[in-house]
Short mmCIF file of C-alpha atoms in Angstrom, two decimals:
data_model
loop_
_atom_site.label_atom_id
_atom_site.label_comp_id
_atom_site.label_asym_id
_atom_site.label_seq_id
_atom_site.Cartn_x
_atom_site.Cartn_y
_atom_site.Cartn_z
CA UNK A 285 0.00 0.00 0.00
CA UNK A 286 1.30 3.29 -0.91
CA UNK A 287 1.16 5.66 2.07
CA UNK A 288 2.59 8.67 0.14
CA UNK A 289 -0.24 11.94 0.86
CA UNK A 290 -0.86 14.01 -1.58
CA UNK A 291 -0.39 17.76 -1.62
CA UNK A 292 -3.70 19.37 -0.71
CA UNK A 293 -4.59 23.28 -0.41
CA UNK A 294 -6.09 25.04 2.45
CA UNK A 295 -7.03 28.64 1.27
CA UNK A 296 -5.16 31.39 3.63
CA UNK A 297 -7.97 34.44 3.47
CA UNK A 298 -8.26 37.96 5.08
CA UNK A 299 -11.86 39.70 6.05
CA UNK A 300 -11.66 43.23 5.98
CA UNK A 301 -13.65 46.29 6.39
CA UNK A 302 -14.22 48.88 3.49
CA UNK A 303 -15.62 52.02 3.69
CA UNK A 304 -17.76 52.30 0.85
CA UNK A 305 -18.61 56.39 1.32
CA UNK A 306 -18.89 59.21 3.58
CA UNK A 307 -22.14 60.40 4.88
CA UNK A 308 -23.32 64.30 5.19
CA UNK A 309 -25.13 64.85 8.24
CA UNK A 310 -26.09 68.21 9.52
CA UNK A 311 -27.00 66.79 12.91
CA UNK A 312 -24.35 65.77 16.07
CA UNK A 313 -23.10 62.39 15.98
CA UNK A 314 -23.49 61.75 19.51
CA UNK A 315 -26.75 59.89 20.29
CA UNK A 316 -28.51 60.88 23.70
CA UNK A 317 -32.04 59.44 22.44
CA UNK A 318 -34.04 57.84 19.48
CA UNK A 319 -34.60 61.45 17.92
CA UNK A 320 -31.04 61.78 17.63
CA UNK A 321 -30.78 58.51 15.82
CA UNK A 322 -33.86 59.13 13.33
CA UNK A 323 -32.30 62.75 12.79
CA UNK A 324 -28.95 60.74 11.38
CA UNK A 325 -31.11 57.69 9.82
CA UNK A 326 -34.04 59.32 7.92
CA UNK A 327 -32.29 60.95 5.28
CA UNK A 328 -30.88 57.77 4.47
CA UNK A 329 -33.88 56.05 4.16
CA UNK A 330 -36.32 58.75 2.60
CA UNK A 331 -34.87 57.52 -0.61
CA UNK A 332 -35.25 53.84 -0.09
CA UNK A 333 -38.65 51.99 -2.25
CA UNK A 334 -37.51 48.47 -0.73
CA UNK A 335 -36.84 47.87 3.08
CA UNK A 336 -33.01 48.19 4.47
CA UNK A 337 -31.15 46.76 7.66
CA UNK A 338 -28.93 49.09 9.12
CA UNK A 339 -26.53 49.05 12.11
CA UNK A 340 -24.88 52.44 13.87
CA UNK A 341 -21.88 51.36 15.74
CA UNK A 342 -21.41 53.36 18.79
CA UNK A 343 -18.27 53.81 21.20
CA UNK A 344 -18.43 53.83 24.62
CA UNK A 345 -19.65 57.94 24.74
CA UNK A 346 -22.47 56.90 22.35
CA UNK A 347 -20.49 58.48 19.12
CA UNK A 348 -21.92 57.15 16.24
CA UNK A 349 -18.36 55.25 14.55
CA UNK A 350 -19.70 54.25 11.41
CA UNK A 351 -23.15 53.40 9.78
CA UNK A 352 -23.38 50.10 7.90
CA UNK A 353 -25.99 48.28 5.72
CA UNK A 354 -27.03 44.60 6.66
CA UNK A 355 -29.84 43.77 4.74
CA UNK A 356 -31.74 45.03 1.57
CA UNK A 357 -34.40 43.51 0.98
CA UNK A 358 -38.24 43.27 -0.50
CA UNK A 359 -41.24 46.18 0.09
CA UNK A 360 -41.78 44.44 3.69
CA UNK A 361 -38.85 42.29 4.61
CA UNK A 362 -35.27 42.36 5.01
CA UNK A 363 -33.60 39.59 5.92
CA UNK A 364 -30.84 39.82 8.73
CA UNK A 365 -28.77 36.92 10.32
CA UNK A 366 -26.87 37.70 13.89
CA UNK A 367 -23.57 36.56 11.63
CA UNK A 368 -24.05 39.35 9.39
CA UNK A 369 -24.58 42.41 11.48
CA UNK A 370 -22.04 41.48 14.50
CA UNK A 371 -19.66 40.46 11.64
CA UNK A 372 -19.55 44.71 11.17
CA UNK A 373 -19.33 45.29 14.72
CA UNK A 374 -16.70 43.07 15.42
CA UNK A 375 -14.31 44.16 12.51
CA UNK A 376 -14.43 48.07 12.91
CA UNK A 377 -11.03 47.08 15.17
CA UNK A 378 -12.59 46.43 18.75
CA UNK A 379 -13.84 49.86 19.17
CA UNK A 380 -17.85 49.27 18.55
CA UNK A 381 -19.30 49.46 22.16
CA UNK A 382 -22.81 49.45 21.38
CA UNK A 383 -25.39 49.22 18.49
CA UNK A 384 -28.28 50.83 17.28
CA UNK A 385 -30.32 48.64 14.89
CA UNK A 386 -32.84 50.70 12.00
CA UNK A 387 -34.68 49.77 9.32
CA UNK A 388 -37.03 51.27 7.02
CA UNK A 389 -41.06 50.91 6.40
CA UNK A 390 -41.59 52.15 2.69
CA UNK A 391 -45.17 52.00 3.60
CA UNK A 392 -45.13 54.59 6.10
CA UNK A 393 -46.38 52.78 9.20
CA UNK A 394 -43.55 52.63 11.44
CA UNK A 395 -45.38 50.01 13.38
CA UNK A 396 -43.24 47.14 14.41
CA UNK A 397 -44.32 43.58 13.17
CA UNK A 398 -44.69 40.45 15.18
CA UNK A 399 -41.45 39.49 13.00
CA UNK A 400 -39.40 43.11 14.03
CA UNK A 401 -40.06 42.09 17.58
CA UNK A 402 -39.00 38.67 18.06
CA UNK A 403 -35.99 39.34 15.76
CA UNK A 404 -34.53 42.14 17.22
CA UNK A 405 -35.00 39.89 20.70
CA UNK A 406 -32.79 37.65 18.97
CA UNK A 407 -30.34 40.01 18.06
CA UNK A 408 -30.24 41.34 21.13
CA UNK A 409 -29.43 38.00 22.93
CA UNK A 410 -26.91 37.41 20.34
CA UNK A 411 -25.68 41.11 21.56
CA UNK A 412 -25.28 39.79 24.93
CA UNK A 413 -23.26 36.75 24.36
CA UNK A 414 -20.46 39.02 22.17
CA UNK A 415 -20.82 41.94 25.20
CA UNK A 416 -21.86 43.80 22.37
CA UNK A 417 -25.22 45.37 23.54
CA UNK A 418 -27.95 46.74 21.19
CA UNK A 419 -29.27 50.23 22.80
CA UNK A 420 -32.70 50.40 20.66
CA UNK A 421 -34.33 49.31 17.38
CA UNK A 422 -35.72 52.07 15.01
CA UNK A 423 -38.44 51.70 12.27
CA UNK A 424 -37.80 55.31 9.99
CA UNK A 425 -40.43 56.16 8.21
CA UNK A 426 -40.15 59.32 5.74
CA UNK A 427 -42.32 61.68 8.10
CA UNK A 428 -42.41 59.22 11.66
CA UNK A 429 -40.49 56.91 13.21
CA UNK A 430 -40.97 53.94 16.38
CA UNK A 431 -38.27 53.10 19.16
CA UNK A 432 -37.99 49.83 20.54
CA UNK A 433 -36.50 51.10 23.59
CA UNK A 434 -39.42 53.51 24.14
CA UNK A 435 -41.91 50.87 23.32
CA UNK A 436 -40.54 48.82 26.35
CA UNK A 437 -39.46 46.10 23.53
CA UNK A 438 -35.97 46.21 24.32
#
């Protein structure tokens, strides 16, 4: 019997982050509330026909660090895995202290779904295993917007 192994190749990879583009905001980056967050948010998402997943990362004075999109999705879902959005959190070089999750309603109602709510719970526990908490949950609507944190959801 011939015992002599063959070569075989492993691929060596690298995962890094990109900015993709500055945003213009007229409005402080620090957050102190959910107003603060929609004021950043909604004129990303006024321009949005299909529903988005975003994530602010925060530090640890509630600075916004960077602003990233998740999930794009249909007119009333977007898709988001815990992999996905703590994959961003965890790459922006240890400095992401806390998240703020968002996404859009393109029809208006910024009421949360059944769906919203028990993901974002998910999320969230996936937050707490990484020590990587998530602050609040906002649905931006062009004119309105919900908190999960003032809802008593989170």
């Amino acid at each position: 019997m011939n015992n002599i192994l063959k070569k075989s190749y492993i691929p060596h990879i690298a995962v890094r982050l990109v900015k993709e583009s500055n945003l213009i905001i007229t409005t402080p980056r620090i957050i102190k509330n959910p107003e603060d967050a929609y004021r950043i948010l909604q004129p990303v998402f006024s321009e949005l026909t299909v529903e988005h997943f975003m994530v602010m990362l925060l530090n640890t004075k509630n600075h916004v660090l960077a602003i990233s999109t998740i999930s794009c999705g249909s007119l009333n879902a977007a898709i988001v895995h815990p992999r996905e959005l703590f994959r961003v959190a965890l790459l922006h070089g240890g400095t992401t202290a806390s998240l703020i999750l968002a996404h859009n309603h393109p029809s208006t109602d910024p009421t949360p779904s059944s769906e919203d709510i028990s993901l974002t719970k998910k999320l969230i526990d996936a937050g707490n295993l990484l020590e990587i908490p998530i602050l609040d949950h906002i649905i931006c609507c062009s004119n309105s917007f919900v908190s999960f944190k003032e809802k008593g959801y989170i």
